[in-house]
Amino acid sequence: MDSPGYNCFVDRGKMEAAIQDLGPKELSCTELQELKQLARQGYWAQSHALRGKVYQRLIRDIPCRTVTPDASVYSDIVGKIVGKHSSSSLPLPEFVDNTQVPSYCLNARGEGAVRKILLCIANQFPDISFCPALPAVVALLLHYSIDEAECFEKACRILACNDPSKKLIDQSFLAFESSCMTFGDLVNKYCQAAHKLMVAVSEDVLQVYSDWQRWLFGELPLNYFARVFDVFLVEGYKVLYRVALAILKFFHKVRAGQPLESDSVKQDIRMFVKEIAKTVSPEKLLEKAFAIRLFSRKEIQLLQMANEKALKQKGITVKQKSVSLSKRQFVHLAVHAENFRSEIVSVKEMRDIWSWVPERFALCQPLLLFSSLQHGYSLTRFYFQCEGHEPTLLLLKTTQKEVCGAYLSTDWSERNKFGGKLGFFGTGECFVFRLQPEVQRYEWVVIKHPELTKPTAFMSSESTATPSTFGHSISSDPADRLSPFLAARHFNLPSKTESMFMAGGNDCLIIGGGGGQALYIDGDLNRGRTGHCDTFNNQPLCSENFLIAAVEAWGFQDPDTQ
């Protein structure tokens, strides 16, 4: 009972009820792989003393800025900053965005200590502008710190991490919002059933996904959050995405057959997370999290950078005090019924399609670029209308009233790089779909089956770039690569057929290849065919040989430019 885990800040009765102190007392391993396994298995989760030692060691080993505030700094500044204020009445720093301090198993003194530590961190880190996760982190660390100064030092080391490959906690509104967009992208890829439910019940699904960090840093009970934090300190930020995805999967499993209201779905998920012990154990939550096949940390980092870039281009870098971020209109809000006219799909169908596109483009409004009924049945005119737009959405209606299409990540002008020959280009964000007679989306086969490939090393500069599968050279700016579901140059694929995304010539347009094409359209936009292809591993999108009634191409218009 006298371990560092039980100190003057903890309500011992609550702590004992939450976490039994029954585990091992020592940890001898030093290898990262072994540490990862032990963290996932909860090796030190049942020993307060051992968890405190492990946290001390893991946080001590975080590479930090040369000058990082330590315990002695806290001792020097805390009196000046806190003054004569009562700890319980201390205001929280603005950067926590009115986040409630989770009490976990802290007593009144501990809750006041969290406020003191947060104010001292704000004094030492003036560059932090938005960090709503920090109160939960400090509250947890205080359970495993001997005093306030030690807890302060641990939190500072986490914040001062300067390893560019090891992102830990978002510290700006831009980073936070791009993380929310990235989470939305990952839900769209890996939790499609849950995403479909969220789109169906939510007026603005972004507002649901923007809550994802709160699920972890605030709503999760202490014994769950501590288990997540154990693994997070060893493996980094990617763990947070995994666990949040697992939470959404479990929520969907429990609530799929029950009525949900759009104005309460956020609260429903929060309550589910608070009461998660009724549904799933910490072990099952982590087991589900690590069963999700995600891409590498590097690739998720690239997606985060691409989303940051999209937000910067739209001028969204700081939170406006007077305006909530409903600037970012998503799904239902992105396709306005009064402005939308299509000969092929309804507003509801377009909203469904919009829910599939990458988050950074879901910020945009649909813009009609080409309509065969307006511009004529000509592939040449189709290219002319679409060039200069990236990405584009292809919609097709057959004479049998079947509807299908494709999301195409790359400007059609790329076809000119092949000197008149038919060559494939594009990225793994491309996908094909059908809407009538039933809705079905088919993504790049590598997303569903990552075992087909291993990521290659990423080039760091144009001087070392080599031609890619599609005739591009690798950009020196990672953010220009758009997303981790990138061009096939980043993957060791068994053959080129898995990377045949889109191709265009004077006589035909092709989407998907290898053993067949997902879509083939002739130069007169009159006839087409569809079948299974290796790129998307799809079923035929409509009748295998079809006559075309209408073709449309849509672009993505920034709302600020309308």
C-alpha positions as semicolon CSV with decimal commas, in nm:
position;residue;x (nm);y (nm);z (nm)
1;M;0,000;0,000;0,000
2;D;0,297;0,231;0,039
3;S;0,403;0,215;-0,326
4;P;0,445;0,537;-0,525
5;G;0,107;0,462;-0,684
6;Y;-0,063;0,533;-0,349
7;N;0,028;0,883;-0,247
8;C;-0,137;1,184;-0,094
9;F;-0,322;1,267;-0,416
10;V;-0,513;0,939;-0,445
11;D;-0,837;0,823;-0,289
12;R;-0,709;0,482;-0,186
13;G;-1,052;0,324;-0,161
14;K;-1,141;0,421;-0,519
15;M;-0,797;0,318;-0,645
16;E;-0,819;-0,027;-0,492
17;A;-1,164;-0,076;-0,642
18;A;-1,044;0,032;-0,988
19;I;-0,708;-0,146;-1,003
20;Q;-0,606;-0,435;-0,777
21;D;-0,239;-0,424;-0,674
22;L;-0,160;-0,789;-0,744
23;G;0,096;-0,790;-1,024
24;P;0,473;-0,836;-1,052
25;K;0,708;-0,584;-0,892
26;E;0,999;-0,578;-1,138
27;L;1,055;-0,545;-1,514
28;S;1,387;-0,658;-1,656
29;C;1,338;-0,645;-2,035
30;T;1,492;-0,367;-2,245
31;E;1,405;-0,470;-2,602
32;L;1,130;-0,266;-2,769
33;Q;0,952;-0,568;-2,916
34;E;0,933;-0,738;-2,579
35;L;0,814;-0,417;-2,415
36;K;0,540;-0,387;-2,679
37;Q;0,416;-0,737;-2,606
38;L;0,426;-0,685;-2,229
39;A;0,241;-0,352;-2,257
40;R;-0,030;-0,504;-2,475
41;Q;-0,064;-0,800;-2,238
42;G;-0,094;-0,571;-1,935
43;Y;0,216;-0,707;-1,760
44;W;0,251;-0,409;-1,526
45;A;-0,118;-0,312;-1,521
46;Q;-0,187;-0,483;-1,187
47;S;0,107;-0,334;-0,997
48;H;0,094;0,032;-0,904
49;A;0,459;0,036;-0,805
50;L;0,575;-0,135;-1,123
51;R;0,360;0,085;-1,347
52;G;0,513;0,390;-1,180
53;K;0,864;0,256;-1,245
54;V;0,783;0,171;-1,607
55;Y;0,632;0,516;-1,671
56;Q;0,940;0,676;-1,519
57;R;1,166;0,474;-1,745
58;L;0,965;0,513;-2,068
59;I;0,918;0,887;-2,022
60;R;1,284;0,934;-1,927
61;D;1,381;0,776;-2,260
62;I;1,167;1,012;-2,471
63;P;1,399;1,225;-2,690
64;C;1,332;1,586;-2,588
65;R;1,432;1,942;-2,662
66;T;1,765;2,045;-2,516
67;V;1,596;2,267;-2,259
68;T;1,297;2,084;-2,110
69;P;1,149;2,200;-1,778
70;D;1,213;1,954;-1,496
71;A;1,104;1,906;-1,135
72;S;1,332;2,182;-1,007
73;V;1,171;2,432;-1,246
74;Y;0,830;2,343;-1,105
75;S;0,952;2,405;-0,750
76;D;1,082;2,746;-0,858
77;I;0,770;2,869;-1,040
78;V;0,466;2,707;-0,879
79;G;0,443;2,955;-0,590
80;K;0,466;3,257;-0,823
81;I;0,203;3,122;-1,063
82;V;-0,049;2,987;-0,815
83;G;-0,002;3,263;-0,557
84;K;-0,258;3,263;-0,280
85;H;-0,534;3,103;-0,486
86;S;-0,703;2,792;-0,358
87;S;-0,607;2,498;-0,580
88;S;-0,970;2,404;-0,641
89;S;-1,054;2,754;-0,767
90;L;-0,760;2,786;-1,005
91;P;-0,862;2,860;-1,365
92;L;-0,757;2,614;-1,633
93;P;-0,530;2,730;-1,918
94;E;-0,719;2,836;-2,231
95;F;-0,551;2,568;-2,441
96;V;-0,746;2,288;-2,267
97;D;-1,064;2,433;-2,425
98;N;-1,287;2,409;-2,116
99;T;-1,212;2,039;-2,086
100;Q;-1,319;1,893;-1,755
101;V;-1,034;1,751;-1,548
102;P;-1,104;1,378;-1,511
103;S;-1,101;1,292;-1,143
104;Y;-1,022;0,923;-1,198
105;C;-0,924;0,813;-0,843
106;L;-0,779;1,145;-0,731
107;N;-0,890;1,307;-0,408
108;A;-0,964;1,680;-0,377
109;R;-0,596;1,758;-0,323
110;G;-0,505;1,563;-0,636
111;E;-0,764;1,742;-0,850
112;G;-0,624;2,076;-0,732
113;A;-0,270;1,958;-0,807
114;V;-0,370;1,884;-1,168
115;R;-0,480;2,246;-1,209
116;K;-0,153;2,376;-1,060
117;I;0,054;2,155;-1,289
118;L;-0,146;2,260;-1,598
119;L;-0,093;2,629;-1,519
120;C;0,281;2,575;-1,475
121;I;0,295;2,386;-1,807
122;A;0,115;2,678;-1,974
123;N;0,382;2,911;-1,832
124;Q;0,668;2,698;-1,967
125;F;0,512;2,608;-2,304
126;P;0,368;2,933;-2,448
127;D;0,364;2,770;-2,793
128;I;0,089;2,525;-2,691
129;S;-0,234;2,671;-2,824
130;F;-0,478;2,378;-2,811
131;C;-0,434;2,060;-2,607
132;P;-0,760;1,926;-2,459
133;A;-0,600;1,583;-2,396
134;L;-0,354;1,722;-2,141
135;P;-0,576;1,727;-1,826
136;A;-0,636;1,351;-1,857
137;V;-0,265;1,284;-1,911
138;V;-0,163;1,489;-1,607
139;A;-0,438;1,335;-1,393
140;L;-0,321;0,985;-1,483
141;L;0,048;1,062;-1,430
142;L;-0,029;1,206;-1,088
143;H;-0,144;0,859;-0,978
144;Y;0,206;0,732;-1,051
145;S;0,418;1,024;-0,933
146;I;0,565;1,083;-0,589
147;D;0,483;1,453;-0,595
148;E;0,357;1,736;-0,818
149;A;0,707;1,824;-0,940
150;E;0,771;1,472;-1,069
151;C;0,435;1,466;-1,247
152;F;0,512;1,806;-1,403
153;E;0,847;1,680;-1,530
154;K;0,689;1,370;-1,687
155;A;0,421;1,574;-1,863
156;C;0,683;1,821;-1,988
157;R;0,893;1,543;-2,139
158;I;0,591;1,409;-2,327
159;L;0,515;1,759;-2,459
160;A;0,878;1,835;-2,546
161;C;0,935;1,521;-2,755
162;N;1,142;1,625;-3,058
163;D;1,152;1,296;-3,246
164;P;0,970;1,380;-3,573
165;S;0,876;1,014;-3,619
166;K;0,718;0,989;-3,272
167;K;0,412;1,209;-3,245
168;L;0,261;1,203;-2,896
169;I;0,004;1,473;-2,811
170;D;-0,160;1,735;-3,036
171;Q;-0,062;2,081;-2,916
172;S;-0,232;2,310;-3,170
173;F;-0,581;2,343;-3,312
174;L;-0,447;2,262;-3,658
175;A;-0,291;1,937;-3,536
176;F;-0,604;1,846;-3,340
177;E;-0,841;1,910;-3,631
178;S;-0,622;1,724;-3,880
179;S;-0,616;1,432;-3,634
180;C;-0,997;1,438;-3,636
181;M;-0,995;1,434;-4,015
182;T;-0,745;1,149;-4,014
183;F;-0,962;0,955;-3,773
184;G;-1,259;1,011;-4,005
185;D;-1,054;0,874;-4,295
186;L;-0,958;0,568;-4,092
187;V;-1,320;0,505;-3,985
188;N;-1,420;0,527;-4,350
189;K;-1,156;0,267;-4,439
190;Y;-1,167;0,026;-4,146
191;C;-1,508;0,064;-3,978
192;Q;-1,737;0,087;-4,277
193;A;-2,044;-0,053;-4,101
194;A;-2,006;0,194;-3,814
195;H;-1,938;0,476;-4,058
196;K;-2,254;0,394;-4,250
197;L;-2,453;0,411;-3,925
198;M;-2,295;0,745;-3,829
199;V;-2,374;0,891;-4,171
200;A;-2,733;0,768;-4,148
201;V;-2,805;0,915;-3,803
202;S;-2,586;1,224;-3,788
203;E;-2,649;1,558;-3,952
204;D;-2,275;1,627;-3,940
205;V;-2,067;1,315;-3,890
206;L;-1,753;1,525;-3,849
207;Q;-1,892;1,651;-3,521
208;V;-1,916;1,290;-3,406
209;Y;-1,561;1,204;-3,512
210;S;-1,417;1,526;-3,369
211;D;-1,504;1,379;-3,029
212;W;-1,271;1,081;-3,070
213;Q;-0,996;1,207;-2,841
214;R;-1,248;1,284;-2,569
215;W;-1,352;0,917;-2,571
216;L;-0,996;0,827;-2,471
217;F;-0,885;1,132;-2,272
218;G;-1,174;1,179;-2,036
219;E;-1,457;0,931;-2,085
220;L;-1,271;0,600;-2,053
221;P;-1,259;0,471;-1,695
222;L;-0,918;0,485;-1,527
223;N;-0,831;0,116;-1,559
224;Y;-0,907;0,129;-1,934
225;F;-0,728;0,458;-1,998
226;A;-0,423;0,341;-1,804
227;R;-0,402;0,028;-2,018
228;V;-0,423;0,239;-2,334
229;F;-0,159;0,478;-2,197
230;D;0,072;0,184;-2,116
231;V;0,080;0,089;-2,484
232;F;0,076;0,451;-2,605
233;L;0,402;0,529;-2,422
234;V;0,568;0,233;-2,592
235;E;0,418;0,254;-2,942
236;G;0,304;0,614;-2,990
237;Y;0,006;0,800;-3,138
238;K;-0,109;0,527;-3,373
239;V;-0,234;0,334;-3,068
240;L;-0,489;0,608;-2,999
241;Y;-0,639;0,570;-3,346
242;R;-0,656;0,195;-3,302
243;V;-0,836;0,210;-2,968
244;A;-1,083;0,477;-3,085
245;L;-1,164;0,264;-3,391
246;A;-1,219;-0,036;-3,164
247;I;-1,452;0,170;-2,942
248;L;-1,657;0,268;-3,248
249;K;-1,673;-0,094;-3,363
250;F;-1,803;-0,207;-3,024
251;F;-2,051;0,082;-3,012
252;H;-2,184;-0,017;-3,353
253;K;-2,213;-0,380;-3,248
254;V;-2,414;-0,288;-2,939
255;R;-2,628;-0,011;-3,087
256;A;-2,675;-0,110;-3,453
257;G;-3,026;-0,243;-3,399
258;Q;-3,138;0,034;-3,165
259;P;-3,279;0,376;-3,257
260;L;-3,029;0,662;-3,260
261;E;-3,108;1,032;-3,285
262;S;-2,883;1,274;-3,472
263;D;-2,884;1,525;-3,186
264;S;-2,780;1,267;-2,928
265;V;-2,536;1,033;-3,101
266;K;-2,233;1,216;-2,957
267;Q;-2,373;1,183;-2,608
268;D;-2,468;0,821;-2,676
269;I;-2,109;0,733;-2,764
270;R;-1,972;0,924;-2,464
271;M;-2,208;0,737;-2,232
272;F;-2,115;0,407;-2,397
273;V;-1,747;0,479;-2,334
274;K;-1,809;0,581;-1,971
275;E;-1,996;0,255;-1,915
276;I;-1,776;0,043;-2,138
277;A;-1,717;-0,208;-1,858
278;K;-2,072;-0,331;-1,916
279;T;-1,977;-0,437;-2,267
280;V;-1,608;-0,518;-2,298
281;S;-1,301;-0,568;-2,080
282;P;-0,977;-0,367;-2,124
283;E;-0,816;-0,683;-2,266
284;K;-1,090;-0,728;-2,528
285;L;-1,076;-0,359;-2,620
286;L;-0,701;-0,378;-2,688
287;E;-0,737;-0,712;-2,862
288;K;-0,992;-0,559;-3,102
289;A;-0,772;-0,250;-3,148
290;F;-0,468;-0,450;-3,255
291;A;-0,671;-0,681;-3,476
292;I;-0,739;-0,384;-3,708
293;R;-0,494;-0,389;-3,996
294;L;-0,366;-0,035;-4,028
295;F;-0,086;0,093;-4,242
296;S;0,247;0,203;-4,101
297;R;0,305;0,496;-3,868
298;K;0,484;0,673;-4,153
299;E;0,187;0,642;-4,384
300;I;-0,058;0,768;-4,121
301;Q;0,180;1,058;-4,063
302;L;0,159;1,143;-4,433
303;L;-0,221;1,137;-4,418
304;Q;-0,209;1,368;-4,116
305;M;0,019;1,606;-4,307
306;A;-0,211;1,604;-4,608
307;N;-0,509;1,689;-4,388
308;E;-0,313;1,968;-4,218
309;K;-0,228;2,106;-4,560
310;A;-0,596;2,103;-4,664
311;L;-0,694;2,291;-4,347
312;K;-0,418;2,548;-4,397
313;Q;-0,533;2,609;-4,754
314;K;-0,879;2,684;-4,619
315;G;-0,741;2,916;-4,353
316;I;-0,842;2,690;-4,062
317;T;-0,542;2,703;-3,829
318;V;-0,678;2,833;-3,499
319;K;-1,006;2,797;-3,316
320;Q;-1,222;3,105;-3,345
321;K;-1,364;3,197;-3,005
322;S;-1,684;3,336;-3,151
323;V;-1,743;3,068;-3,415
324;S;-1,749;2,696;-3,367
325;L;-1,587;2,488;-3,637
326;S;-1,892;2,409;-3,835
327;K;-1,691;2,568;-4,117
328;R;-1,595;2,216;-4,194
329;Q;-1,910;2,087;-4,351
330;F;-1,921;1,715;-4,388
331;V;-2,151;1,463;-4,551
332;H;-2,509;1,596;-4,514
333;L;-2,392;1,956;-4,485
334;A;-2,156;1,931;-4,782
335;V;-2,421;1,854;-5,045
336;H;-2,693;2,118;-5,045
337;A;-3,024;2,010;-5,197
338;E;-3,105;2,356;-5,332
339;N;-2,780;2,376;-5,532
340;F;-2,745;2,017;-5,645
341;R;-2,874;1,888;-5,981
342;S;-2,780;1,556;-6,136
343;E;-2,938;1,342;-6,406
344;I;-2,792;1,029;-6,248
345;V;-2,804;1,044;-5,866
346;S;-3,026;1,198;-5,601
347;V;-2,907;1,429;-5,324
348;K;-2,925;1,137;-5,079
349;E;-2,711;0,917;-5,306
350;M;-2,455;1,194;-5,354
351;R;-2,437;1,241;-4,978
352;D;-2,366;0,869;-4,943
353;I;-2,085;0,896;-5,198
354;W;-1,953;1,208;-5,023
355;S;-1,927;1,012;-4,701
356;W;-1,676;0,778;-4,872
357;V;-1,431;1,039;-5,001
358;P;-1,118;1,138;-4,806
359;E;-1,188;1,389;-4,530
360;R;-0,986;1,670;-4,684
361;F;-1,212;1,663;-4,993
362;A;-1,531;1,613;-4,796
363;L;-1,475;1,976;-4,696
364;C;-1,572;2,071;-5,051
365;Q;-1,897;2,108;-5,245
366;P;-1,970;1,894;-5,554
367;L;-1,911;2,083;-5,878
368;L;-2,048;1,947;-6,207
369;L;-1,762;1,940;-6,459
370;F;-1,907;1,729;-6,739
371;S;-2,249;1,598;-6,835
372;S;-2,300;1,394;-7,150
373;L;-2,650;1,541;-7,175
374;Q;-2,505;1,894;-7,175
375;H;-2,161;1,852;-7,335
376;G;-2,224;1,562;-7,570
377;Y;-2,113;1,199;-7,584
378;S;-1,745;1,261;-7,643
379;L;-1,448;1,132;-7,445
380;T;-1,235;1,418;-7,581
381;R;-1,480;1,670;-7,438
382;F;-1,489;1,473;-7,111
383;Y;-1,111;1,511;-7,074
384;F;-1,127;1,879;-7,170
385;Q;-1,386;1,953;-6,901
386;C;-1,210;1,749;-6,631
387;E;-0,846;1,848;-6,678
388;G;-0,713;2,069;-6,401
389;H;-0,941;1,910;-6,143
390;E;-0,815;1,664;-5,884
391;P;-0,981;1,449;-5,762
392;T;-1,291;1,379;-5,973
393;L;-1,598;1,165;-5,935
394;L;-1,724;0,965;-6,234
395;L;-2,094;0,872;-6,243
396;L;-2,250;0,645;-6,503
397;K;-2,610;0,541;-6,573
398;T;-2,689;0,256;-6,809
399;T;-2,993;0,221;-7,034
400;Q;-3,111;-0,044;-6,784
401;K;-3,112;0,229;-6,513
402;E;-2,814;0,078;-6,331
403;V;-2,591;0,337;-6,162
404;C;-2,220;0,298;-6,085
405;G;-1,906;0,507;-6,079
406;A;-1,558;0,572;-5,949
407;Y;-1,372;0,814;-5,725
408;L;-1,054;0,908;-5,912
409;S;-0,770;1,062;-5,716
410;T;-0,560;1,211;-5,994
411;D;-0,599;1,476;-6,265
412;W;-0,686;1,323;-6,601
413;S;-0,409;1,535;-6,759
414;E;-0,162;1,278;-6,619
415;R;-0,255;1,053;-6,911
416;N;-0,055;1,284;-7,140
417;K;0,271;1,171;-6,977
418;F;0,254;0,843;-7,163
419;G;0,303;0,996;-7,508
420;G;-0,029;0,888;-7,652
421;K;-0,003;0,531;-7,520
422;L;-0,250;0,391;-7,271
423;G;-0,083;0,396;-6,929
424;F;-0,215;0,363;-6,576
425;F;-0,177;0,630;-6,310
426;G;-0,351;0,740;-5,991
427;T;-0,322;0,641;-5,626
428;G;-0,465;0,386;-5,388
429;E;-0,735;0,629;-5,278
430;C;-0,927;0,548;-5,596
431;F;-1,233;0,332;-5,552
432;V;-1,525;0,207;-5,760
433;F;-1,888;0,161;-5,657
434;R;-2,239;0,081;-5,763
435;L;-2,556;0,250;-5,638
436;Q;-2,832;0,074;-5,829
437;P;-2,966;-0,188;-5,790
438;E;-2,771;-0,208;-5,459
439;V;-2,503;0,001;-5,289
440;Q;-2,152;-0,146;-5,282
441;R;-1,806;0,014;-5,269
442;Y;-1,483;-0,157;-5,374
443;E;-1,154;-0,010;-5,253
444;W;-0,796;-0,077;-5,351
445;V;-0,724;-0,442;-5,279
446;V;-0,419;-0,352;-5,067
447;I;-0,639;-0,170;-4,812
448;K;-0,838;-0,486;-4,747
449;H;-0,539;-0,718;-4,782
450;P;-0,222;-0,544;-4,660
451;E;-0,051;-0,881;-4,644
452;L;-0,007;-0,848;-5,022
453;T;0,262;-0,588;-4,969
454;K;0,521;-0,437;-4,745
455;P;0,576;-0,059;-4,749
456;T;0,895;0,044;-4,921
457;A;1,135;0,300;-4,780
458;F;1,018;0,656;-4,844
459;M;1,250;0,879;-5,044
460;S;1,359;1,194;-4,865
461;S;1,455;1,418;-5,153
462;E;1,403;1,459;-5,525
463;S;1,771;1,403;-5,586
464;T;1,725;1,038;-5,491
465;A;1,388;0,997;-5,659
466;T;1,335;0,728;-5,917
467;P;1,054;0,692;-6,169
468;S;0,742;0,539;-6,019
469;T;0,510;0,279;-6,156
470;F;0,307;0,565;-6,305
471;G;0,590;0,767;-6,451
472;H;0,602;1,024;-6,166
473;S;0,903;1,111;-5,960
474;I;0,868;1,118;-5,583
475;S;0,800;1,462;-5,443
476;S;1,037;1,605;-5,185
477;D;0,736;1,736;-4,993
478;P;0,558;1,446;-4,818
479;A;0,240;1,654;-4,789
480;D;0,220;1,664;-5,169
481;R;0,179;1,290;-5,175
482;L;-0,180;1,339;-5,063
483;S;-0,233;1,035;-4,839
484;P;-0,084;0,711;-4,719
485;F;-0,312;0,518;-4,953
486;L;-0,073;0,647;-5,212
487;A;0,081;0,568;-5,545
488;A;0,201;0,210;-5,573
489;R;0,565;0,321;-5,568
490;H;0,542;0,306;-5,189
491;F;0,461;-0,063;-5,184
492;N;0,625;-0,387;-5,288
493;L;0,338;-0,539;-5,484
494;P;0,345;-0,888;-5,632
495;S;0,258;-0,746;-5,974
496;K;0,153;-0,424;-6,144
497;T;-0,206;-0,540;-6,175
498;E;-0,274;-0,430;-5,816
499;S;-0,185;-0,071;-5,909
500;M;-0,386;-0,019;-6,228
501;F;-0,607;0,260;-6,100
502;M;-0,705;0,475;-6,399
503;A;-0,603;0,510;-6,764
504;G;-0,728;0,721;-7,052
505;G;-0,666;0,726;-7,426
506;N;-0,842;0,873;-7,726
507;D;-1,044;0,556;-7,780
508;C;-1,132;0,449;-7,427
509;L;-1,127;0,517;-7,055
510;I;-1,036;0,239;-6,810
511;I;-1,073;0,214;-6,431
512;G;-0,898;-0,081;-6,264
513;G;-0,701;-0,355;-6,434
514;G;-0,550;-0,700;-6,412
515;G;-0,756;-0,994;-6,530
516;G;-1,029;-0,755;-6,643
517;Q;-1,140;-0,397;-6,587
518;A;-1,372;-0,255;-6,324
519;L;-1,496;-0,009;-6,586
520;Y;-1,425;0,025;-6,958
521;I;-1,593;0,308;-7,152
522;D;-1,549;0,361;-7,527
523;G;-1,450;0,688;-7,692
524;D;-1,807;0,773;-7,790
525;L;-1,932;0,730;-7,432
526;N;-2,182;0,491;-7,583
527;R;-2,082;0,141;-7,474
528;G;-1,902;-0,006;-7,180
529;R;-1,821;-0,321;-6,989
530;T;-1,742;-0,414;-6,633
531;G;-1,595;-0,713;-6,460
532;H;-1,366;-0,832;-6,184
533;C;-1,023;-0,666;-6,172
534;D;-0,718;-0,727;-5,953
535;T;-0,690;-0,361;-5,848
536;F;-1,024;-0,350;-5,662
537;N;-1,116;-0,720;-5,639
538;N;-1,467;-0,612;-5,736
539;Q;-1,776;-0,779;-5,867
540;P;-1,922;-0,636;-6,193
541;L;-2,059;-0,290;-6,117
542;C;-2,362;-0,342;-6,343
543;S;-2,450;-0,560;-6,644
544;E;-2,116;-0,685;-6,779
545;N;-2,179;-0,529;-7,122
546;F;-2,391;-0,219;-7,115
547;L;-2,516;0,077;-7,313
548;I;-2,469;0,420;-7,157
549;A;-2,762;0,653;-7,092
550;A;-2,566;0,930;-6,919
551;V;-2,218;1,011;-6,789
552;E;-2,127;1,284;-6,540
553;A;-1,797;1,398;-6,388
554;W;-1,793;1,597;-6,067
555;G;-1,517;1,800;-5,909
556;F;-1,464;1,925;-5,554
557;Q;-1,518;2,297;-5,501
558;D;-1,382;2,479;-5,199
559;P;-1,683;2,645;-5,029
560;D;-1,476;2,961;-4,979
561;T;-1,439;3,006;-5,357
562;Q;-1,808;2,987;-5,442
